[in-house]
XYZ file of C-alpha atoms in Angstrom:
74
model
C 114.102 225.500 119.089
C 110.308 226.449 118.363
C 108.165 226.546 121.728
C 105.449 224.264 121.968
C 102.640 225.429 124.783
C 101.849 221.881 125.581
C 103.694 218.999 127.723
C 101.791 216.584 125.342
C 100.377 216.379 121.884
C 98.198 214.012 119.944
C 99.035 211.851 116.943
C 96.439 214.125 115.518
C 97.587 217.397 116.754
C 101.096 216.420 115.733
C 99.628 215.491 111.759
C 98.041 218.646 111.869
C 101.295 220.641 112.823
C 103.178 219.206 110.132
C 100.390 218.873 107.211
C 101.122 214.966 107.651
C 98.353 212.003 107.753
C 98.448 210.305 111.380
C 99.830 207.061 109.031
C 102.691 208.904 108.186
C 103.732 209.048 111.761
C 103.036 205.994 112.863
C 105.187 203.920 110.001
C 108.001 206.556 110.884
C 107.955 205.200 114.509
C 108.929 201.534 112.964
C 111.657 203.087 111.298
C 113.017 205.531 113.416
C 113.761 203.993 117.309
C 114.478 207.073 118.679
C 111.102 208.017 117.870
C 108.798 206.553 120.237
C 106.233 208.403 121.712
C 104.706 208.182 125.663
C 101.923 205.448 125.623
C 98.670 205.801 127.703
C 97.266 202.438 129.172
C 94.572 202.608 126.391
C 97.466 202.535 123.373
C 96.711 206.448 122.545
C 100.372 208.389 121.517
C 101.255 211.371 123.666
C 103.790 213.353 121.568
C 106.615 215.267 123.582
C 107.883 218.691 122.436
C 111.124 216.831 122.031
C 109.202 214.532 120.048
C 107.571 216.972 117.942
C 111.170 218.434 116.959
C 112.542 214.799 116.201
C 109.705 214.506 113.376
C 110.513 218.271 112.438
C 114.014 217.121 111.530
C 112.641 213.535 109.670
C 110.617 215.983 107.735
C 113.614 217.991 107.021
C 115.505 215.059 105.811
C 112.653 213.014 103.889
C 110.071 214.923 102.406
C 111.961 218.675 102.003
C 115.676 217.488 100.659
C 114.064 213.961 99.049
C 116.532 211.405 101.134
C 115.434 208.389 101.379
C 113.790 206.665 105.014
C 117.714 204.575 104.714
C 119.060 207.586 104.022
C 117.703 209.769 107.310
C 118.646 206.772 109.210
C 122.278 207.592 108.426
């Protein structure tokens, strides 16, 4: 498992690790449950390193071996 340096990442930082727009994310979090990021009050997503590695895999699944959003569900 890759080492993050932070306890909490932006939506932002989190687009930026993966070469992802901050959309991308944020319709993968209506699709995936598992993958709900820590809320502040003010609505702004604090990504987890567990998080972070949860997205690796989707990206795995979705954009590198072309399955389908039904398909990484399974």
């Amino acid at each position: 498992m890759e080492q993050y340096s932070k306890q909490y990442y932006s939506i932002s930082e989190v687009a930026e690790i993966f070469k992802v727009k901050t959309s991308k994310l944020r319709y993968w979090e209506t699709q995936f449950p598992h993958l709900m990021p820590k809320r502040r009050s003010s609505g702004i997503r604090k990504y987890t390193p567990e998080d972070i590695q949860k997205i690796k895999v989707l990206i795995q699944l979705i954009d590198e071996k072309g399955l389908t959003i039904e398909g990484a569900k399974q």
